[in-house]
CSV table of C-alpha atoms in Angstrom, one decimal:
chain,number,residue,atom,x,y,z
U,299,UNK,CA,41.3,-11.2,74.1
U,300,UNK,CA,39.3,-7.9,74.0
U,301,UNK,CA,42.1,-6.3,72.0
U,302,UNK,CA,42.0,-9.0,69.3
U,303,UNK,CA,38.3,-8.6,68.8
U,304,UNK,CA,38.7,-4.9,68.3
U,305,UNK,CA,41.2,-5.3,65.5
U,306,UNK,CA,38.9,-7.8,63.7
U,307,UNK,CA,36.1,-5.2,63.9
U,308,UNK,CA,38.2,-2.5,62.4
U,309,UNK,CA,39.3,-4.7,59.5
U,310,UNK,CA,35.6,-5.7,58.8
U,311,UNK,CA,34.4,-2.1,58.7
U,312,UNK,CA,37.2,-1.2,56.3
U,313,UNK,CA,36.3,-4.0,53.9
U,314,UNK,CA,32.7,-3.0,53.8
U,315,UNK,CA,33.7,0.6,53.0
U,316,UNK,CA,35.8,-0.5,50.0
U,317,UNK,CA,33.0,-2.6,48.5
U,318,UNK,CA,30.4,0.2,49.0
U,319,UNK,CA,32.7,2.7,47.3
U,320,UNK,CA,33.3,0.4,44.3
U,321,UNK,CA,29.5,-0.2,43.9
U,322,UNK,CA,28.7,3.5,43.9
U,323,UNK,CA,31.3,4.2,41.3
U,324,UNK,CA,29.7,1.5,39.0
U,325,UNK,CA,26.2,3.0,39.4
U,326,UNK,CA,27.3,6.5,38.6
U,327,UNK,CA,29.0,5.6,35.2
U,328,UNK,CA,27.5,6.9,31.9
U,329,UNK,CA,29.1,4.4,29.5
U,330,UNK,CA,29.1,0.7,29.1
U,331,UNK,CA,32.3,-0.8,30.3
U,332,UNK,CA,34.6,-1.6,27.4
U,333,UNK,CA,34.5,-5.3,28.1
U,334,UNK,CA,30.7,-5.3,27.5
U,335,UNK,CA,30.7,-3.3,24.2
U,336,UNK,CA,30.1,-5.4,21.1
U,337,UNK,CA,31.8,-5.5,17.8
U,338,UNK,CA,29.8,-4.7,14.6
U,339,UNK,CA,28.3,-7.7,12.7
U,340,UNK,CA,27.5,-7.4,9.0
U,341,UNK,CA,24.8,-9.3,7.0
U,342,UNK,CA,24.5,-9.1,3.2
U,343,UNK,CA,21.6,-9.7,0.9
U,344,UNK,CA,22.3,-11.4,-1.5
U,345,UNK,CA,24.7,-13.5,0.4
U,346,UNK,CA,28.4,-13.1,-0.1
U,347,UNK,CA,29.7,-14.7,-3.3
U,348,UNK,CA,26.2,-15.5,-4.5
U,349,UNK,CA,25.7,-16.1,-8.3
U,350,UNK,CA,22.7,-16.0,-10.6
U,351,UNK,CA,21.3,-13.0,-8.7
U,352,UNK,CA,18.3,-11.3,-10.3
U,353,UNK,CA,19.1,-7.7,-11.2
U,354,UNK,CA,15.8,-6.6,-9.5
U,355,UNK,CA,16.3,-8.5,-6.3
U,356,UNK,CA,16.5,-6.4,-3.1
U,357,UNK,CA,20.2,-5.6,-2.3
U,358,UNK,CA,21.0,-4.7,1.3
U,359,UNK,CA,23.7,-4.6,3.9
U,360,UNK,CA,22.7,-4.6,7.6
U,361,UNK,CA,24.8,-4.0,10.6
U,362,UNK,CA,24.1,-5.3,14.1
U,363,UNK,CA,25.6,-3.7,17.2
U,364,UNK,CA,26.9,-0.7,15.2
U,365,UNK,CA,26.3,1.8,12.5
U,366,UNK,CA,27.2,2.1,8.8
U,367,UNK,CA,29.7,4.9,8.2
U,368,UNK,CA,30.3,4.5,4.5
U,369,UNK,CA,28.7,2.1,2.0
U,370,UNK,CA,29.6,1.6,-1.7
U,371,UNK,CA,28.4,-1.2,-4.1
U,372,UNK,CA,30.4,-0.9,-7.3
U,373,UNK,CA,30.5,-2.6,-10.7
U,374,UNK,CA,33.7,-3.5,-12.5
U,375,UNK,CA,33.7,-0.1,-14.3
U,376,UNK,CA,33.8,1.7,-10.9
U,377,UNK,CA,30.2,3.0,-11.1
U,378,UNK,CA,28.5,3.0,-7.7
U,379,UNK,CA,24.9,1.7,-7.4
U,380,UNK,CA,22.6,4.4,-5.9
U,381,UNK,CA,21.2,3.6,-2.5
U,382,UNK,CA,20.2,5.0,0.9
U,383,UNK,CA,20.6,4.5,4.6
U,384,UNK,CA,17.8,4.2,7.1
U,385,UNK,CA,17.4,6.7,9.9
U,386,UNK,CA,19.5,4.6,12.3
U,387,UNK,CA,22.2,4.0,9.8
U,388,UNK,CA,21.9,0.3,10.3
U,389,UNK,CA,20.6,-0.7,6.9
U,390,UNK,CA,21.6,0.4,3.3
U,391,UNK,CA,19.3,-0.5,0.5
U,392,UNK,CA,20.0,-0.2,-3.3
U,393,UNK,CA,17.8,2.3,-5.2
U,394,UNK,CA,18.1,1.1,-8.8
U,395,UNK,CA,18.1,-2.2,-10.8
U,396,UNK,CA,21.4,-3.9,-11.5
U,397,UNK,CA,22.9,-5.0,-14.7
U,398,UNK,CA,22.9,-8.6,-16.1
U,399,UNK,CA,26.1,-10.7,-16.0
U,400,UNK,CA,27.9,-8.2,-13.7
U,401,UNK,CA,30.1,-8.6,-10.6
U,402,UNK,CA,29.3,-6.2,-7.8
U,403,UNK,CA,31.7,-5.5,-4.9
U,404,UNK,CA,31.0,-4.1,-1.4
U,405,UNK,CA,33.3,-1.5,0.2
U,406,UNK,CA,33.0,0.9,3.1
U,407,UNK,CA,33.0,0.8,6.9
U,408,UNK,CA,30.7,-0.1,9.8
U,409,UNK,CA,31.7,0.9,13.3
U,410,UNK,CA,30.7,-1.3,16.3
U,411,UNK,CA,29.7,-0.3,19.8
U,412,UNK,CA,33.2,-1.1,20.8
U,413,UNK,CA,34.5,1.7,18.5
U,414,UNK,CA,36.3,-0.6,16.2
U,415,UNK,CA,35.7,-0.2,12.4
U,416,UNK,CA,34.7,-3.3,10.4
U,417,UNK,CA,35.2,-3.1,6.6
U,418,UNK,CA,32.5,-4.1,4.1
U,419,UNK,CA,33.8,-6.8,1.8
U,420,UNK,CA,32.8,-9.4,-0.7
U,421,UNK,CA,30.2,-9.3,-3.5
U,422,UNK,CA,28.0,-11.2,-5.8
U,423,UNK,CA,27.4,-11.9,-9.5
U,424,UNK,CA,24.1,-11.3,-11.3
U,425,UNK,CA,22.4,-13.8,-13.6
U,426,UNK,CA,23.6,-14.4,-17.1
U,427,UNK,CA,20.6,-14.7,-19.5
U,428,UNK,CA,20.8,-16.9,-22.6
U,429,UNK,CA,18.7,-14.2,-24.2
U,430,UNK,CA,17.2,-10.8,-23.3
U,431,UNK,CA,13.7,-10.7,-24.6
U,432,UNK,CA,12.1,-7.5,-25.6
U,433,UNK,CA,8.4,-6.5,-25.5
U,434,UNK,CA,6.7,-3.8,-27.6
U,435,UNK,CA,3.4,-2.1,-26.8
U,436,UNK,CA,1.1,-1.5,-29.8
U,437,UNK,CA,-0.2,1.9,-28.6
U,438,UNK,CA,2.3,4.6,-28.2
U,439,UNK,CA,2.4,7.5,-25.7
U,440,UNK,CA,-0.1,10.3,-26.4
U,441,UNK,CA,-2.2,8.4,-29.0
U,442,UNK,CA,-5.9,8.5,-29.1
U,443,UNK,CA,-7.6,5.2,-30.1
U,444,UNK,CA,-11.0,3.7,-30.6
U,445,UNK,CA,-13.2,1.9,-28.1
U,446,UNK,CA,-12.3,-1.6,-29.3
U,447,UNK,CA,-8.5,-1.2,-29.2
U,448,UNK,CA,-6.8,-4.0,-27.3
U,449,UNK,CA,-3.5,-3.4,-25.5
U,450,UNK,CA,-1.0,-5.7,-27.2
U,451,UNK,CA,2.5,-6.6,-26.1
U,452,UNK,CA,4.5,-8.5,-28.7
U,453,UNK,CA,7.7,-10.3,-27.6
U,454,UNK,CA,10.6,-11.1,-29.9
U,455,UNK,CA,10.9,-14.7,-28.5
U,456,UNK,CA,8.7,-17.4,-27.0
U,457,UNK,CA,7.7,-16.8,-23.4
U,458,UNK,CA,7.7,-20.0,-21.4
U,459,UNK,CA,6.7,-18.6,-17.9
U,460,UNK,CA,3.7,-16.6,-18.9
U,461,UNK,CA,2.4,-16.3,-15.4
U,462,UNK,CA,5.7,-14.6,-14.3
U,463,UNK,CA,5.4,-12.1,-17.1
U,464,UNK,CA,1.7,-11.4,-16.6
U,465,UNK,CA,2.3,-10.6,-12.9
U,466,UNK,CA,4.6,-7.8,-14.1
U,467,UNK,CA,1.9,-6.2,-16.2
U,468,UNK,CA,-0.6,-3.5,-15.0
U,469,UNK,CA,-3.3,-1.3,-16.5
U,470,UNK,CA,-4.6,1.8,-14.7
U,471,UNK,CA,-7.6,3.7,-16.0
U,472,UNK,CA,-9.2,7.1,-15.2
U,473,UNK,CA,-12.6,5.4,-14.6
U,474,UNK,CA,-13.2,1.8,-13.5
U,475,UNK,CA,-12.8,-0.6,-16.5
U,476,UNK,CA,-13.1,-4.4,-16.1
U,477,UNK,CA,-10.6,-6.2,-18.3
U,478,UNK,CA,-8.1,-9.1,-18.5
U,479,UNK,CA,-4.9,-10.2,-20.1
U,480,UNK,CA,-5.1,-13.1,-22.6
U,481,UNK,CA,-2.3,-15.0,-24.3
U,482,UNK,CA,-2.8,-15.6,-28.1
U,483,UNK,CA,-0.8,-18.0,-30.2
U,484,UNK,CA,2.8,-16.9,-31.0
U,485,UNK,CA,3.2,-14.7,-34.0
U,486,UNK,CA,5.9,-12.5,-35.6
U,487,UNK,CA,8.6,-14.6,-34.0
U,488,UNK,CA,7.4,-14.6,-30.4
U,489,UNK,CA,4.7,-14.7,-27.8
U,490,UNK,CA,2.0,-12.0,-27.5
U,491,UNK,CA,-0.4,-11.0,-24.8
U,492,UNK,CA,-3.4,-8.7,-25.2
U,493,UNK,CA,-5.5,-6.8,-22.6
U,494,UNK,CA,-9.1,-6.5,-23.5
U,495,UNK,CA,-11.9,-4.8,-21.6
U,496,UNK,CA,-15.0,-6.8,-20.9
U,497,UNK,CA,-17.0,-4.4,-22.9
U,498,UNK,CA,-15.9,-1.6,-25.2
U,499,UNK,CA,-13.8,1.1,-23.5
U,500,UNK,CA,-15.7,4.0,-22.1
U,501,UNK,CA,-15.2,7.0,-24.3
U,502,UNK,CA,-12.5,9.5,-23.3
U,503,UNK,CA,-10.9,7.2,-20.7
U,504,UNK,CA,-7.2,7.8,-20.0
U,505,UNK,CA,-5.1,4.6,-19.8
U,506,UNK,CA,-1.6,3.9,-18.3
U,507,UNK,CA,0.1,0.6,-19.1
U,508,UNK,CA,3.2,-0.5,-17.2
U,509,UNK,CA,5.1,-3.7,-18.1
U,510,UNK,CA,7.9,-4.1,-15.5
U,511,UNK,CA,9.7,-6.7,-17.5
U,512,UNK,CA,13.3,-6.0,-16.8
U,513,UNK,CA,14.7,-8.8,-14.7
U,514,UNK,CA,11.7,-11.0,-15.1
U,515,UNK,CA,12.6,-14.7,-15.6
U,516,UNK,CA,10.8,-15.9,-18.7
U,517,UNK,CA,12.0,-19.4,-18.3
U,518,UNK,CA,14.5,-21.3,-20.4
U,519,UNK,CA,17.3,-18.9,-19.4
U,520,UNK,CA,15.5,-16.0,-21.0
U,521,UNK,CA,14.9,-12.7,-19.1
U,522,UNK,CA,13.1,-9.4,-19.8
U,523,UNK,CA,15.3,-6.9,-21.5
U,524,UNK,CA,13.6,-3.7,-20.5
U,525,UNK,CA,10.5,-2.2,-18.9
U,526,UNK,CA,7.9,-0.7,-21.3
U,527,UNK,CA,5.1,1.8,-20.6
U,528,UNK,CA,2.5,3.7,-22.5
U,529,UNK,CA,0.0,6.5,-21.6
U,530,UNK,CA,-2.8,7.0,-24.1
U,531,UNK,CA,-6.4,8.0,-24.4
U,532,UNK,CA,-9.7,6.5,-25.7
U,533,UNK,CA,-11.4,8.8,-28.1
U,534,UNK,CA,-15.1,9.2,-29.0
U,535,UNK,CA,-17.2,6.1,-29.2
U,536,UNK,CA,-17.5,5.4,-32.9
U,537,UNK,CA,-19.0,2.1,-34.1
U,538,UNK,CA,-19.6,1.0,-37.6
U,539,UNK,CA,-22.8,-1.1,-38.1
U,540,UNK,CA,-22.2,-3.2,-41.2
U,541,UNK,CA,-25.2,-5.4,-42.0
U,542,UNK,CA,-24.6,-7.2,-45.3
U,543,UNK,CA,-28.2,-8.0,-45.7
U,544,UNK,CA,-29.1,-4.3,-45.7
U,545,UNK,CA,-26.5,-3.3,-48.3
U,546,UNK,CA,-25.8,-0.3,-46.1
U,547,UNK,CA,-23.0,0.8,-43.7
U,548,UNK,CA,-24.1,2.9,-40.8
U,549,UNK,CA,-21.7,5.0,-38.6
U,550,UNK,CA,-22.8,5.6,-35.0
U,551,UNK,CA,-20.8,8.2,-32.9
U,552,UNK,CA,-21.4,8.6,-29.2
U,553,UNK,CA,-24.8,6.9,-29.6
U,554,UNK,CA,-26.0,9.0,-32.5
U,555,UNK,CA,-26.2,7.9,-36.1
U,556,UNK,CA,-24.0,10.2,-38.2
U,557,UNK,CA,-23.8,8.4,-41.5
U,558,UNK,CA,-25.7,5.8,-43.6
U,559,UNK,CA,-23.8,4.8,-46.8
U,560,UNK,CA,-24.9,2.5,-49.6
U,561,UNK,CA,-22.4,-0.4,-49.6
U,562,UNK,CA,-21.6,-3.7,-51.2
U,563,UNK,CA,-20.2,-6.7,-49.2
U,564,UNK,CA,-18.6,-10.0,-50.1
U,565,UNK,CA,-20.3,-12.3,-52.6
U,566,UNK,CA,-22.2,-14.8,-50.4
U,567,UNK,CA,-22.1,-17.5,-53.0
U,568,UNK,CA,-18.3,-17.9,-52.6
U,569,UNK,CA,-17.2,-18.7,-49.0
U,570,UNK,CA,-13.7,-17.3,-49.8
U,571,UNK,CA,-15.3,-14.0,-50.8
U,572,UNK,CA,-17.6,-13.6,-47.8
U,573,UNK,CA,-17.2,-10.6,-45.5
U,574,UNK,CA,-16.7,-12.3,-42.1
U,575,UNK,CA,-19.4,-11.6,-39.5
U,576,UNK,CA,-18.2,-10.5,-36.1
U,577,UNK,CA,-16.5,-7.5,-34.4
U,578,UNK,CA,-13.6,-6.3,-36.5
U,579,UNK,CA,-11.1,-3.7,-35.3
U,580,UNK,CA,-9.7,-0.9,-37.5
U,581,UNK,CA,-5.9,-1.1,-37.6
U,582,UNK,CA,-4.6,0.9,-40.5
U,583,UNK,CA,-5.6,3.6,-43.1
U,584,UNK,CA,-4.2,4.2,-46.6
U,585,UNK,CA,-5.1,7.0,-49.0
U,586,UNK,CA,-4.1,4.5,-51.8
U,587,UNK,CA,-3.8,0.8,-51.2
U,588,UNK,CA,-2.7,-1.8,-53.8
U,589,UNK,CA,-4.8,-4.9,-53.6
U,590,UNK,CA,-3.7,-8.1,-55.3
U,591,UNK,CA,-5.3,-11.6,-55.7
U,592,UNK,CA,-3.7,-14.3,-57.8
U,593,UNK,CA,-6.7,-16.5,-57.1
U,594,UNK,CA,-9.2,-14.0,-58.5
U,595,UNK,CA,-6.8,-12.3,-61.0
U,596,UNK,CA,-6.9,-8.7,-59.9
U,597,UNK,CA,-4.2,-6.1,-59.1
U,598,UNK,CA,-5.7,-2.7,-58.4
U,599,UNK,CA,-5.0,0.4,-56.3
U,600,UNK,CA,-8.1,1.5,-54.3
U,601,UNK,CA,-8.6,4.9,-52.6
U,602,UNK,CA,-9.4,5.6,-48.9
U,603,UNK,CA,-8.8,2.1,-47.6
U,604,UNK,CA,-9.4,1.4,-43.9
U,605,UNK,CA,-8.1,-2.1,-42.8
U,606,UNK,CA,-10.4,-3.9,-40.5
U,607,UNK,CA,-8.7,-7.3,-40.3
U,608,UNK,CA,-5.5,-9.0,-41.4
U,609,UNK,CA,-7.3,-11.4,-43.8
U,610,UNK,CA,-7.5,-8.6,-46.5
U,611,UNK,CA,-10.8,-7.0,-45.4
U,612,UNK,CA,-11.0,-3.3,-45.9
U,613,UNK,CA,-13.6,-0.5,-46.1
U,614,UNK,CA,-12.6,1.3,-49.3
U,615,UNK,CA,-13.8,3.2,-52.3
U,616,UNK,CA,-14.5,1.1,-55.4
U,617,UNK,CA,-16.0,2.9,-58.4
U,618,UNK,CA,-16.2,-0.5,-60.2
U,619,UNK,CA,-18.9,-1.7,-57.9
U,620,UNK,CA,-20.8,1.5,-57.8
U,621,UNK,CA,-23.9,0.0,-59.4
U,622,UNK,CA,-24.1,-2.8,-56.8
U,623,UNK,CA,-23.6,-0.5,-53.8
U,624,UNK,CA,-26.9,-0.3,-51.9
U,625,UNK,CA,-28.5,-3.2,-53.8
U,626,UNK,CA,-26.3,-6.3,-53.9
U,627,UNK,CA,-23.1,-7.9,-52.6
U,628,UNK,CA,-20.4,-8.5,-55.2
U,629,UNK,CA,-17.1,-7.8,-53.6
U,630,UNK,CA,-14.2,-10.1,-52.7
U,631,UNK,CA,-14.8,-9.6,-49.0
U,632,UNK,CA,-14.3,-5.9,-48.6
U,633,UNK,CA,-16.9,-3.3,-47.9
U,634,UNK,CA,-17.2,-1.1,-51.0
U,635,UNK,CA,-18.3,2.5,-50.9
U,636,UNK,CA,-18.4,5.4,-53.3
U,637,UNK,CA,-15.4,7.6,-53.5
U,638,UNK,CA,-17.1,10.4,-51.7
U,639,UNK,CA,-18.5,8.2,-48.9
U,640,UNK,CA,-15.2,6.3,-48.5
U,641,UNK,CA,-13.3,9.6,-48.1
U,642,UNK,CA,-15.9,10.8,-45.5
U,643,UNK,CA,-15.6,7.6,-43.5
U,644,UNK,CA,-11.8,7.5,-43.8
U,645,UNK,CA,-11.5,10.9,-42.3
U,646,UNK,CA,-13.3,9.8,-39.1
U,647,UNK,CA,-11.7,6.4,-38.6
U,648,UNK,CA,-9.4,5.7,-35.7
U,649,UNK,CA,-7.1,2.8,-34.8
U,650,UNK,CA,-9.2,0.6,-32.5
U,651,UNK,CA,-12.7,1.5,-33.9
U,652,UNK,CA,-15.0,-1.5,-33.9
U,653,UNK,CA,-16.7,-2.6,-37.2
U,654,UNK,CA,-19.6,-4.9,-36.4
U,655,UNK,CA,-20.3,-7.0,-39.4
U,656,UNK,CA,-23.6,-9.0,-39.5
U,657,UNK,CA,-25.7,-10.9,-41.9
U,658,UNK,CA,-23.0,-13.1,-43.6
U,659,UNK,CA,-22.7,-16.9,-43.4
U,660,UNK,CA,-19.0,-17.0,-42.3
U,661,UNK,CA,-17.8,-15.9,-38.9
U,662,UNK,CA,-14.6,-14.0,-38.1
U,663,UNK,CA,-12.2,-16.2,-36.3
U,664,UNK,CA,-8.6,-16.6,-35.1
U,665,UNK,CA,-7.4,-17.6,-38.6
U,666,UNK,CA,-8.6,-14.3,-40.1
U,667,UNK,CA,-6.1,-12.0,-38.4
U,668,UNK,CA,-4.3,-10.7,-35.4
U,669,UNK,CA,-7.1,-8.8,-33.7
U,670,UNK,CA,-9.8,-11.4,-33.2
U,671,UNK,CA,-10.1,-10.7,-29.5
U,672,UNK,CA,-13.8,-9.7,-29.7
U,673,UNK,CA,-14.9,-12.9,-31.4
U,674,UNK,CA,-14.5,-14.6,-27.9
U,675,UNK,CA,-17.0,-14.4,-25.1
U,676,UNK,CA,-15.8,-12.8,-21.8
U,677,UNK,CA,-15.6,-16.2,-20.2
U,678,UNK,CA,-13.5,-17.6,-23.1
U,679,UNK,CA,-11.3,-14.5,-23.0
U,680,UNK,CA,-10.6,-14.8,-19.3
U,681,UNK,CA,-9.4,-18.4,-19.8
U,682,UNK,CA,-6.6,-17.2,-21.9
U,683,UNK,CA,-4.9,-15.6,-18.9
U,684,UNK,CA,-1.9,-17.4,-17.4
U,685,UNK,CA,-3.1,-16.5,-13.9
């Protein structure tokens, strides 16, 4: 009996030793056992086989339980989309917009914790616009403009989702300037949106406009064709004070009166010949401008013509009205000056200068031309925003 118990004790001690040795070996290992290592899992954005994808949507591939070794996103011509990996090599993100109506395909490899490579595969197709709509900014890079110049973006088609477009627009200025976008009735074959400051621009402000329109859904299957930008400068603060009752035209520059010209305005007795009261904006200049009216039977070329609205109103030289300049209003709506005075003013005029006409019975309005922005109060202007 004593011998049998001794044998059992030896067997028990041996068993404990084996278990202890195995446990010690497990604690001392530096790597996860192969059975516990995980395979790489891939997730794509947009999802695999997605269609109608915006070309500006984020494009990523993310690996879980592994790292990305190689990544390529390729169009049918074999061009790879630029992109970058994060520090852990777990996420690849595209670095450029994609093309419209294009199939993109993933390729490359991710390696899991288990050491096994997993290929990137699949792809997606970007949206197919019914039309790509272009926008054009009225003020080009490097220009210097007057203190009443609005920023205008003219589109070559009707914009249905104006809020989406407006969210893609920004204006940055070198000094704080309060302003807002306003949508005006469609013109020239498409929609148009203007940015107007609450008050005239501060002189010598630098302005940067960015319209990130590429990829924007305009509604109705139309999308933005391209981004547009402009960097320009506001010039000196020149304002024309045009009081028809005084028969004078006064030029004020940076708060100082620099000219006072005898002038003749539109004949008040004929509403069609009235010079419109309100803030006009200089848009064009001509050394010689042909002026024609079938209604009033004239066809003449006038010198030093500065356009101040699209309804035919100019500040220009007119020797024929010389006797009336400074004493009566006889014109067909323009502001007439002598040859010498018209040339002197012409040389100072900039696109965007305000011409403040007062003292006439008819007000400038939307029907008088494209830049009637300043005929609206600030509250009225803000209500034109889609946002």
